[in-house]
Short mmCIF file of C-alpha atoms and ligand atoms in Angstrom, two decimals:
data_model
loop_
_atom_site.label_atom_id
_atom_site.label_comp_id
_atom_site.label_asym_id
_atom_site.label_seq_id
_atom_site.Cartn_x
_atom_site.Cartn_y
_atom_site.Cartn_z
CA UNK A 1 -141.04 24.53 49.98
CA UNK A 2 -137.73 25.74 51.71
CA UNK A 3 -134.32 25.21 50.56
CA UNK A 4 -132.03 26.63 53.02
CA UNK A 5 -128.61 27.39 50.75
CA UNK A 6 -124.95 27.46 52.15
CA UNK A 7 -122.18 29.38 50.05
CA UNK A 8 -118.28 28.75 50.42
CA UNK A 9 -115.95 30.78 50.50
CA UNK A 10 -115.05 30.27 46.88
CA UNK A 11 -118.39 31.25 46.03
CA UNK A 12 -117.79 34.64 48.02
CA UNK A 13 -114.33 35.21 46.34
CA UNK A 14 -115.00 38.61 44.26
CA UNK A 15 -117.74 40.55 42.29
CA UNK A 16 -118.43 37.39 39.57
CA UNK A 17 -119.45 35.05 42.21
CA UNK A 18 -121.67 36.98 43.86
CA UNK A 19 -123.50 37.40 40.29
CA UNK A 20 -123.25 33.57 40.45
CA UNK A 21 -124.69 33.48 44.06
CA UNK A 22 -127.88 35.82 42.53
CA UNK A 23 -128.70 33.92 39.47
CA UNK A 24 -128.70 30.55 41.47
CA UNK A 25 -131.04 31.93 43.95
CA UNK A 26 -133.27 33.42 41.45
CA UNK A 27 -133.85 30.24 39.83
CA UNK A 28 -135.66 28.57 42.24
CA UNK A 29 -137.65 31.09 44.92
CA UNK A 30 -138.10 28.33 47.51
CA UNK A 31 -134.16 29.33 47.70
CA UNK A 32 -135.09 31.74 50.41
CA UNK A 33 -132.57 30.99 53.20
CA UNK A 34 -128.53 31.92 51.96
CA UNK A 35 -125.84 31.13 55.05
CA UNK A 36 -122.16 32.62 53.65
CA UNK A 37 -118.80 32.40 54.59
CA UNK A 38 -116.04 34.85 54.09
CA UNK A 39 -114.48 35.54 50.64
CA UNK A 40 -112.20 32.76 49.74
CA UNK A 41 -109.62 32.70 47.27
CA UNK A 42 -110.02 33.87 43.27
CA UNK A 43 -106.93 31.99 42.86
CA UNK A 44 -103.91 29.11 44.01
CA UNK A 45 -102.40 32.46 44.51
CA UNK A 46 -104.78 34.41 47.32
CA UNK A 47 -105.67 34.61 50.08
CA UNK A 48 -108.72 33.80 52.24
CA UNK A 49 -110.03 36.29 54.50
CA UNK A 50 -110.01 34.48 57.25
CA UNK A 51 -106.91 33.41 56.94
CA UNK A 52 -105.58 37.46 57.09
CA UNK A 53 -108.06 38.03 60.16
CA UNK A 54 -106.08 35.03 62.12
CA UNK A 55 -102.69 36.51 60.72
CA UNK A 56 -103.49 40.34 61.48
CA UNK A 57 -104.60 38.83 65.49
CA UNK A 58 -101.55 36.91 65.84
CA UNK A 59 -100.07 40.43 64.61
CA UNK A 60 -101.55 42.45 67.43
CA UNK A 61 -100.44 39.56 69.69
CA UNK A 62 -96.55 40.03 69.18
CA UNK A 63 -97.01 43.79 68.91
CA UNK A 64 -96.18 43.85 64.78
CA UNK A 65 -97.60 46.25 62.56
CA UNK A 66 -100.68 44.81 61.01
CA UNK A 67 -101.47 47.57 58.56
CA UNK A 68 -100.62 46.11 55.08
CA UNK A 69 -102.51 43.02 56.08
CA UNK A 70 -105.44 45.07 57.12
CA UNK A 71 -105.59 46.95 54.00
CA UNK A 72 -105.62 43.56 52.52
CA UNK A 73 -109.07 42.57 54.05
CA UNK A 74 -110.01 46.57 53.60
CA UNK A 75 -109.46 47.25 49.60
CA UNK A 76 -111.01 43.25 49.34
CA UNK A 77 -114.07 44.31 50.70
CA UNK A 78 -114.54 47.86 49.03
CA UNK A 79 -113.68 45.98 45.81
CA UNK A 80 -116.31 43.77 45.75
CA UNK A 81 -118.77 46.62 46.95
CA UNK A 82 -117.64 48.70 44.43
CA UNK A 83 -117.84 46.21 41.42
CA UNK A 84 -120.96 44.81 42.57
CA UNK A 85 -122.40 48.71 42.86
CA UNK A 86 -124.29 47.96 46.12
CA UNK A 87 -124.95 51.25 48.17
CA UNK A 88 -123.59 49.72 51.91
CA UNK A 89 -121.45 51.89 53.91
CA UNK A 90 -118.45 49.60 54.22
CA UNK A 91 -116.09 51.90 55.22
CA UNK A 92 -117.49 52.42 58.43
CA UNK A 93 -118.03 48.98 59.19
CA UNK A 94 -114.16 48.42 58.00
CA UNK A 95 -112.77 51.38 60.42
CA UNK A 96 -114.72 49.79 63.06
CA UNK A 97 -112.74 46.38 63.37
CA UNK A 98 -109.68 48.54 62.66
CA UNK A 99 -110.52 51.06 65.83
CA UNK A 100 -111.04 47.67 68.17
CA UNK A 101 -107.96 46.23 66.96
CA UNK A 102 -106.02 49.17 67.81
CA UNK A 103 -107.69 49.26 71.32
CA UNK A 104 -106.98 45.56 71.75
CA UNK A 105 -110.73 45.60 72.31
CA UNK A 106 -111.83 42.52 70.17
CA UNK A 107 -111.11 38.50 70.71
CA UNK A 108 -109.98 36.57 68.58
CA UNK A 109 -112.84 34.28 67.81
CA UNK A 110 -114.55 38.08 66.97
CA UNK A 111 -111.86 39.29 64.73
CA UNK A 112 -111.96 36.11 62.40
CA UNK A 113 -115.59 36.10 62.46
CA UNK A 114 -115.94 39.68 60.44
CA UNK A 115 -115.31 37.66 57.76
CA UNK A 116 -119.02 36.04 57.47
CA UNK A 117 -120.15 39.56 58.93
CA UNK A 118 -118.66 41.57 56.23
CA UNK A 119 -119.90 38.85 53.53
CA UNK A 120 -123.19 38.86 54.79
CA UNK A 121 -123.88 42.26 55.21
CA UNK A 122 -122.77 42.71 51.44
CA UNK A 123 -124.76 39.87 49.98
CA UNK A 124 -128.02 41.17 51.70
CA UNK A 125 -127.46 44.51 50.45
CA UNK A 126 -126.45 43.20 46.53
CA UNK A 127 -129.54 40.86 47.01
CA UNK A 128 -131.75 43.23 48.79
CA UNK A 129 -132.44 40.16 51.33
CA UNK A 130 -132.48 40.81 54.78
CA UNK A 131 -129.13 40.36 57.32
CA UNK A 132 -130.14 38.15 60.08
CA UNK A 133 -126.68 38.28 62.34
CA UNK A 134 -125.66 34.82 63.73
CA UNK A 135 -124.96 36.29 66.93
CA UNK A 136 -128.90 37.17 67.27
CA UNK A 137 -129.55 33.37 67.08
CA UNK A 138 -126.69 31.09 67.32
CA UNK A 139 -126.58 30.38 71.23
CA UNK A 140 -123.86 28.20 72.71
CA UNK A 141 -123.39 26.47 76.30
CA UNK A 142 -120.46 26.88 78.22
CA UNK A 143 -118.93 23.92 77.36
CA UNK A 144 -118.72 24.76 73.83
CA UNK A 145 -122.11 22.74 72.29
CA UNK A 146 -125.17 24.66 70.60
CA UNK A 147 -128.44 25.13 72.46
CA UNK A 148 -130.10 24.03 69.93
CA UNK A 149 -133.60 24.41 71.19
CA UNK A 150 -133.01 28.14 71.84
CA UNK A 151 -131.04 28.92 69.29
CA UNK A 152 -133.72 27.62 66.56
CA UNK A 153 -136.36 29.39 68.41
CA UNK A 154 -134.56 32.60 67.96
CA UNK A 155 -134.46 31.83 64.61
CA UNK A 156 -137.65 31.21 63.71
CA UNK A 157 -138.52 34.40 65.16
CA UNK A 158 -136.73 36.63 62.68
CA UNK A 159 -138.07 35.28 59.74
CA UNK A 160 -140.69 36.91 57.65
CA UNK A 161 -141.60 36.64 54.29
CA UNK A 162 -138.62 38.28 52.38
CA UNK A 163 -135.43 36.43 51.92
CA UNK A 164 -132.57 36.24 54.31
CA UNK A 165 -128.89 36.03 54.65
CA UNK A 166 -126.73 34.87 57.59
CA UNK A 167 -122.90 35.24 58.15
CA UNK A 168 -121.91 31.52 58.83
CA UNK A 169 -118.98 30.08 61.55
CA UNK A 170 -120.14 32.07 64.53
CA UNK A 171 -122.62 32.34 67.53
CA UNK A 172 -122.32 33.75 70.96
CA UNK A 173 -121.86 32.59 74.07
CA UNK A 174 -124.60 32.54 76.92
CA UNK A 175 -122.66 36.30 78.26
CA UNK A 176 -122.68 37.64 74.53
CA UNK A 177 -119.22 36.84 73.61
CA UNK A 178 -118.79 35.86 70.27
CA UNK A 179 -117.71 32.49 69.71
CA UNK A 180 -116.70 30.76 66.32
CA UNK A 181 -116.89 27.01 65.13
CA UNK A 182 -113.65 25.63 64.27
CA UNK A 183 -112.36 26.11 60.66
CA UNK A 184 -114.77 25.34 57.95
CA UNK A 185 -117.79 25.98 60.55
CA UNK A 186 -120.17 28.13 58.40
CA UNK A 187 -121.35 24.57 57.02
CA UNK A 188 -122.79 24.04 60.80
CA UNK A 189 -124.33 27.50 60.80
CA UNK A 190 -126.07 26.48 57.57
CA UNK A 191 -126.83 22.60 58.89
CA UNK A 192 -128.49 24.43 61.82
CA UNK A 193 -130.52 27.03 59.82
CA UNK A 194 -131.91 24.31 58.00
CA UNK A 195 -132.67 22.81 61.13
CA UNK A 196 -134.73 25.86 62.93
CA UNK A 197 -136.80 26.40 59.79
CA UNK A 198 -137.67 22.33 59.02
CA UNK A 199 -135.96 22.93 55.33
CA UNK A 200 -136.68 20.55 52.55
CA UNK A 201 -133.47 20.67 51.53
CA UNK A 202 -130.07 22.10 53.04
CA UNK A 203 -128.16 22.87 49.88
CA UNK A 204 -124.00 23.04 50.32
CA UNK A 205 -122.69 24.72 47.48
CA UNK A 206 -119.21 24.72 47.01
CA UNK A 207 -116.29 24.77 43.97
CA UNK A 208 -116.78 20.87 42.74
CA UNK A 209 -120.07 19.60 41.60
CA UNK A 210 -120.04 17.03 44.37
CA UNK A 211 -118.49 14.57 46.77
CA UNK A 212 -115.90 13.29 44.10
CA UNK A 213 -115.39 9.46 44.48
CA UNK A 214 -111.87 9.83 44.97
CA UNK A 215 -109.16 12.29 45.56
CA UNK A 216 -108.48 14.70 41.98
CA UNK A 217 -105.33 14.70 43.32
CA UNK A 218 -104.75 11.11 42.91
CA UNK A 219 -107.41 9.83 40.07
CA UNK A 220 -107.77 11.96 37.06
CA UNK A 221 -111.31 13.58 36.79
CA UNK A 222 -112.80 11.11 39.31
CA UNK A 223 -116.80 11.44 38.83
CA UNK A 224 -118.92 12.81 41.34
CA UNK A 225 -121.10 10.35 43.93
CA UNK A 226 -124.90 11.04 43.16
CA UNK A 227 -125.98 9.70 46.16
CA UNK A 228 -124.28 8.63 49.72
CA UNK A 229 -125.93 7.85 53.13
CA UNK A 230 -125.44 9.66 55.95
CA UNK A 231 -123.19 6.30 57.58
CA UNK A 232 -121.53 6.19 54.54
CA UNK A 233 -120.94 10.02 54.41
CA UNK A 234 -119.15 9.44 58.04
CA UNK A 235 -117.10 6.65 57.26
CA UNK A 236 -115.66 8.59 53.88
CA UNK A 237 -115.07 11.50 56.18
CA UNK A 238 -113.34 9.33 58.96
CA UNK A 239 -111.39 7.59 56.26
CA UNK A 240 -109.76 10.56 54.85
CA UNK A 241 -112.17 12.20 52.49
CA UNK A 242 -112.68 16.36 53.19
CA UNK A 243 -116.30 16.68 52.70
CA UNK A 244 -118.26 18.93 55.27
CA UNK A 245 -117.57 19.74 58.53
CA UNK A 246 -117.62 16.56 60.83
CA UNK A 247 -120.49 18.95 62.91
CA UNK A 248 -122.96 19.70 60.19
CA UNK A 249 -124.49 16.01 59.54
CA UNK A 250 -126.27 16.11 63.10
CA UNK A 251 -128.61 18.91 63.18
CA UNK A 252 -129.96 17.67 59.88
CA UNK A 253 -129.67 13.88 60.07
CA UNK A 254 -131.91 14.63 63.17
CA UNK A 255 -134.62 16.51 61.33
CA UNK A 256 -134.12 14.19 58.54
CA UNK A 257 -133.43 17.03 56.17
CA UNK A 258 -131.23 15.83 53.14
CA UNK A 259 -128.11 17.71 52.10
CA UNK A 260 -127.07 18.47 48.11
CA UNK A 261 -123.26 19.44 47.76
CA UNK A 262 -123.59 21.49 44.53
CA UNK A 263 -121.23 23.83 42.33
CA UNK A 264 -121.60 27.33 41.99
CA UNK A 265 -119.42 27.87 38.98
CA UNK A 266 -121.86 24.72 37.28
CA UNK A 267 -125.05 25.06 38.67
CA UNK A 268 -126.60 22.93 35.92
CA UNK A 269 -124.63 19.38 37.54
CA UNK A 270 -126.87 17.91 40.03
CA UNK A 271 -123.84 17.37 43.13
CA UNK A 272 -123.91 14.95 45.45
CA UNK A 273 -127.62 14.16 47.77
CA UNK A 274 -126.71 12.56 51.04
CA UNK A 275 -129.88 11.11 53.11
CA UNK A 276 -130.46 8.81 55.65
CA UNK A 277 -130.90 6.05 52.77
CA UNK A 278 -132.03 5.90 49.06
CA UNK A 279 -135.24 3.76 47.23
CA UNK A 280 -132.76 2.09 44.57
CA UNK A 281 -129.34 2.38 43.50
CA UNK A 282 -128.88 4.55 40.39
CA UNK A 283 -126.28 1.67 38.96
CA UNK A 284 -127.14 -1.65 40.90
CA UNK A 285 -123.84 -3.16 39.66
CA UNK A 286 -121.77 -0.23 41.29
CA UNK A 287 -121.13 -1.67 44.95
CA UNK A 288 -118.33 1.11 46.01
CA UNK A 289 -119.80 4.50 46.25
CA UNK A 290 -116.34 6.67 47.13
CA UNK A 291 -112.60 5.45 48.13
CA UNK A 292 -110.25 6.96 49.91
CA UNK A 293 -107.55 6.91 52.84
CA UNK A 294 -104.51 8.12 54.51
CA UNK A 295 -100.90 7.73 54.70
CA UNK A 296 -98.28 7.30 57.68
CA UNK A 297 -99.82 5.21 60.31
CA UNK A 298 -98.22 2.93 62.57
CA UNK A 299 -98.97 -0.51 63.13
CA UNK A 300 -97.73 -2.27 66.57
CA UNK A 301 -98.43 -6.06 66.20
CA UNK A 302 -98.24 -8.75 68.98
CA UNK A 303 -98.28 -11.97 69.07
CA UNK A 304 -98.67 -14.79 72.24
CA UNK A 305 -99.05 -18.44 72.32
CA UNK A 306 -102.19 -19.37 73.74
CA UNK A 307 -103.30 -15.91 73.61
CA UNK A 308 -106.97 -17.01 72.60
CA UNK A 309 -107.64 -18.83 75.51
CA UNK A 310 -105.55 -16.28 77.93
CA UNK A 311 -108.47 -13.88 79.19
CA UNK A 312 -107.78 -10.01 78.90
CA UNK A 313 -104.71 -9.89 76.94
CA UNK A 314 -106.74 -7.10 74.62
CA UNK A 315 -107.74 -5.07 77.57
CA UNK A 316 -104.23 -4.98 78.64
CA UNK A 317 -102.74 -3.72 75.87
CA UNK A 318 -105.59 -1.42 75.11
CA UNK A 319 -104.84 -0.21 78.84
CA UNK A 320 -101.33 0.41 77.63
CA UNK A 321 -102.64 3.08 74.87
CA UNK A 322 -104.76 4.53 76.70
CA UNK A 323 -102.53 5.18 79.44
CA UNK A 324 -100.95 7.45 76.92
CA UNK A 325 -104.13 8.95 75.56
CA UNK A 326 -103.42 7.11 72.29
CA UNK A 327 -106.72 6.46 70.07
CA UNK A 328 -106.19 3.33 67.83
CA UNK A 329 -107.97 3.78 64.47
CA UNK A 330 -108.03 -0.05 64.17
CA UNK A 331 -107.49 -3.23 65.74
CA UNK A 332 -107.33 -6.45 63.41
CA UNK A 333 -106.96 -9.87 64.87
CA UNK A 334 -105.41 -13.44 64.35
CA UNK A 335 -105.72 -16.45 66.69
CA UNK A 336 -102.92 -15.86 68.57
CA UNK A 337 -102.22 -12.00 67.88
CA UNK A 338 -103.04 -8.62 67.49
CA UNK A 339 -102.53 -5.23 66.30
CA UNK A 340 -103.24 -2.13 66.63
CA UNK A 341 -103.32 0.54 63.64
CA UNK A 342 -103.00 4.44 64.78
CA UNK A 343 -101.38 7.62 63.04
CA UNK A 344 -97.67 7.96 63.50
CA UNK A 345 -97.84 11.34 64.80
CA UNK A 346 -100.11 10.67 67.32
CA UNK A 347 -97.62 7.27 68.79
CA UNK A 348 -94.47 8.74 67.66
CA UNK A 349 -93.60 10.58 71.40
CA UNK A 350 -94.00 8.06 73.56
CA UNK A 351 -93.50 4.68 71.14
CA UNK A 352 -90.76 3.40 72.92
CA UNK A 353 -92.44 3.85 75.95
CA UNK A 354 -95.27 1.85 75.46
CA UNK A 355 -93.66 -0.57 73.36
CA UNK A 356 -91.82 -1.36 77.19
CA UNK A 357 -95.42 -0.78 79.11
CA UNK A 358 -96.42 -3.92 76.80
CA UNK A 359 -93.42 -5.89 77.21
CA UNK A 360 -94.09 -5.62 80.47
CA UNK A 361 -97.82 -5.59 81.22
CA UNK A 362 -98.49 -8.10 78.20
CA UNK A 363 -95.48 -10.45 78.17
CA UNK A 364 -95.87 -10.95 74.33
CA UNK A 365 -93.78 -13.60 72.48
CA UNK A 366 -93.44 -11.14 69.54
CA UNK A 367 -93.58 -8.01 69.64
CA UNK A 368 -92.90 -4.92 66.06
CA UNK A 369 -94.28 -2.05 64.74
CA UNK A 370 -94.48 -1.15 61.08
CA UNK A 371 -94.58 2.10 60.30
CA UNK A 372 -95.19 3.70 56.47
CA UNK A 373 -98.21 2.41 56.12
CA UNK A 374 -101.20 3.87 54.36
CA UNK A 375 -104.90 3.12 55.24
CA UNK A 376 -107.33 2.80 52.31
CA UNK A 377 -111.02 3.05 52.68
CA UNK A 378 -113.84 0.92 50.39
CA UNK A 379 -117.03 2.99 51.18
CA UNK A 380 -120.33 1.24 49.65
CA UNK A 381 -123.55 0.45 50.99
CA UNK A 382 -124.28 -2.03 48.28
CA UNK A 383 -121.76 -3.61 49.52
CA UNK A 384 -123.42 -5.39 52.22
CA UNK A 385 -124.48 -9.24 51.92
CA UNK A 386 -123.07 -9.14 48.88
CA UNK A 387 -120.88 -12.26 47.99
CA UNK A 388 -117.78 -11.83 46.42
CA UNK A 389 -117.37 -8.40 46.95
CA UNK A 390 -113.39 -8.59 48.68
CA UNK A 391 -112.50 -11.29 46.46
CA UNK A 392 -112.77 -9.11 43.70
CA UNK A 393 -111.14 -6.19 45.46
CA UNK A 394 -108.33 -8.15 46.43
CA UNK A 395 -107.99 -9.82 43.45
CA UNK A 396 -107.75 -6.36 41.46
CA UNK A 397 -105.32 -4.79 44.06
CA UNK A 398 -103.25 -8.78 44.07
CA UNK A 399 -102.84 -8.28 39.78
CA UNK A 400 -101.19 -4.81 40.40
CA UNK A 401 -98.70 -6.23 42.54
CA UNK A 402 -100.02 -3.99 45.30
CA UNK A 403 -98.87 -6.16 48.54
CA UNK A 404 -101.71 -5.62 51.81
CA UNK A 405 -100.67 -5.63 54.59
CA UNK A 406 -104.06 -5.65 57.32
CA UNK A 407 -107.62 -6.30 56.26
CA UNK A 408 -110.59 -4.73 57.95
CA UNK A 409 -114.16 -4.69 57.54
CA UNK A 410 -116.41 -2.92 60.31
CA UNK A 411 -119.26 -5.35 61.34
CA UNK A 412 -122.21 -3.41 59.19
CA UNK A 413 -120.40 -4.20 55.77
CA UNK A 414 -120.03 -0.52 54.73
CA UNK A 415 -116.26 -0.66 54.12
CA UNK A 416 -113.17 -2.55 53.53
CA UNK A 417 -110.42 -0.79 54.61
CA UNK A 418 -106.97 -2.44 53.94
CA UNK A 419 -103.37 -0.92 54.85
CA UNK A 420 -100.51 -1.17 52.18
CA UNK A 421 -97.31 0.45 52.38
CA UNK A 422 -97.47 4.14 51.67
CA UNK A 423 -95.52 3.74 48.48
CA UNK A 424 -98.28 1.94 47.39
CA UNK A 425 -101.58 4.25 48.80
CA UNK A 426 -101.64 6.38 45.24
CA UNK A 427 -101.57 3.21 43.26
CA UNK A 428 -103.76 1.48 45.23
CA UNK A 429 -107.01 3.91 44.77
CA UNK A 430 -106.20 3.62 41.49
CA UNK A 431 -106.95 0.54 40.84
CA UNK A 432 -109.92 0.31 42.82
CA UNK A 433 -111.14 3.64 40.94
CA UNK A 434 -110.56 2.08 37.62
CA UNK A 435 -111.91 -1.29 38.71
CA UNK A 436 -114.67 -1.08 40.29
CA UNK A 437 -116.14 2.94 39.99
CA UNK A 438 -115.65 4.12 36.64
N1 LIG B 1 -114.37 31.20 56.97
C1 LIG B 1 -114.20 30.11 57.88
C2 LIG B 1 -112.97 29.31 57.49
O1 LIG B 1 -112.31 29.63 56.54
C3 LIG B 1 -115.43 29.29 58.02
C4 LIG B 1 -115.97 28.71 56.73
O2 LIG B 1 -115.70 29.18 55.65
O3 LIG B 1 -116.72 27.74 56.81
O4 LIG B 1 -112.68 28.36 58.15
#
């Protein structure tokens, strides 16, 4: 049995966390594998440490004194080696970056990355587990991608019987440059160290005891999800929830290796297991398994007489947007017209633009746009086949006096996603939360 383990940056944040880290490991020896990003906050207040190695570059960029920030990533470090009473030589390791930086000798993508080194290196020393460095493994192509084949090869070679750790969000490029995921990426380097060693399990622990089944911002103390597919996982993730990074499902989906979001600071709660798909439900009544969404899209709706019968009216207006490089998010349909649903940021340049491209392409009878408008996502597997299921939705969101404004349900039956005005997007998950998931 091999559980390969991720740890956030939360889970990193000082001294008490690492203790954390050790007793979770220590509970369960197939928990041989331990991926870690760099120390996160230990309150709203701080700061994360990757967030001062991107500050102190953009420093050295402008030719401002870095110093106190640098200090700030120094004493952090020596702190936690100090309270943790690990025998590691940090200060050299510290003066190093700090000698590179004042030659201008180091990238970017290697600066932000001594974050994971600096974490790793101390958790394998506080652990006595070996430090297997990312950039001994983690291979990627030019264009960007992960050799995969290679860099799980290179993997496999370096481990033995004793326990290792890795320093997540990096790899190196095929001449030895360092190279770093985008933000949030040490979830990939775990995904993928799962991968190499054909884990059991590729644990993802984190500050909440799971994927919550709404926003805590929004719905007070929403419960956790105790199990979500993989599809389902994606179209939560599309929809607006933060759960891993959009890169980390595919390595393991692949292998077939399921992931368990879990909480550091309550080890006991059992988090969230996402697999390809589940036996039985836990709660066959429960057809939503998470709801969510975002605010301020546009909607640009057109309507022609005839249209149905007019061949390619769709394919020129789609030609329109993508002219313009504009992704739509959506396109519901009536009879005789259209629309197309896409963030307002992403049409707001060049709306008038295309509004006359369509005019004049299209020829519509009617043509608006309505802007303000939230999206909100019904995720559910259960939902599928199942009779009844958007009546009762709609009828919940109808007795609020919550006004929709588009309906859409992708062809599998995993969601219904409806816009309302963004006044109403808080309200809205609401009442689906206390309707239909509580
Ligand atoms: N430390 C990196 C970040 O903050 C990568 C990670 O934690 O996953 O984005």
């Amino acid at each position: 049995m091999l559980k390969v383990t991720k740890f956030g940056g939360s889970s990193m944040a000082d001294a008490g966390q690492y203790r954390k880290v050790r007793s979770i490991l220590e509970a369960d020896p197939a928990r041989k594998v331990v991926i870690v990003s760099a120390a996160g906050k230990r309150d709203k207040k701080d700061h994360k440490i990757t967030d001062l190695l991107y500050l102190t570059y953009a420093h050295t960029q402008y030719g401002v004194d870095y110093s106190r920030i640098f200090d700030m990533i120094y004493d952090r470090h020596i702190q936690i080696r100090d309270d943790l009473g690990v025998d590691l030589n940090m200060e050299r390791e510290l003066k190093d970056i700090r000698v590179r930086l004042d030659e201008k000798s180091i990238s970017q993508d290697e600066l932000v990355s001594r974050g994971e080194y600096l974490s790793a290196k101390l958790m394998a020393a506080f652990l006595d587990f070996e430090f297997v460095d990312a950039a001994d493994w983690i291979r990627f192509n030019l264009d960007g991608s992960v050799d995969r084949e290679t860099s799980y090869e290179l993997l496999r070679r370096r481990v033995g019987k004793k326990g290792i750790v890795i320093p997540g969000f990096y790899g190196v490029m095929p001449d030895g440059h360092i190279r770093t995921f985008s933000r949030g990426g040490s979830d990939i380097t775990g995904a993928l160290a799962a991968a190499a060693l054909d884990a059991d399990v590729y644990e993802n622990w984190t500050d909440v005891s799971g994927i919550l089944m709404a926003d805590p911002r929004i719905v007070e103390n929403p419960q956790a999800i105790p199990q979500v597919t993989y599809d389902e996982l994606r179209e939560l993730s599309y929809s607006g929830a933060q759960v891993l990074h959009e890169g980390t499902i595919f390595p393991v989906r692949e292998k077939n290796i399921p992931v368990n979001i879990r909480n550091t600071n309550a080890p006991m709660d059992p988090g969230t297991m996402i697999q390809e798909s589940f036996d039985s439900p836990i709660d066959p009544d429960r057809f939503i398994t998470g709801i969510t969404g975002k605010k301020n899209f546009s909607i640009i709706s057109m309507s022609k007489r005839g249209m149905s019968n007019e061949v390619g009216v769709l394919r020129k207006l789609l030609t329109v947007l993508e002219r313009h490089n504009i992704s739509i998010d959506y396109a519901p349909n009536g009879i005789d017209n259209v629309s197309v649903v896409m963030p307002t940021e992403s049409i707001e340049p060049c709306l008038y633009q295309i509004l006359d491209e369509i005019k004049r392409d299209v020829n519509p009878d009617t043509l608006d746009v309505h802007d303000q408008i939230a999206v909100v996502a019904a995720v559910g597997r259960h939902m599928a086949y199942r009779p009844g299921i958007s009546g009762k939705i709609f009828a919940a969101l109808g007795k609020a006096g919550i006004n929709i404004r588009m309906i859409n349900q992708g062809p599998d039956e995993l969601n219904i996603i409806f816009g309302v005005d963004n006044k109403d997007f808080e309200a809205a998950i609401r009442v689906l939360y206390n309707s239909f998931a509580k």
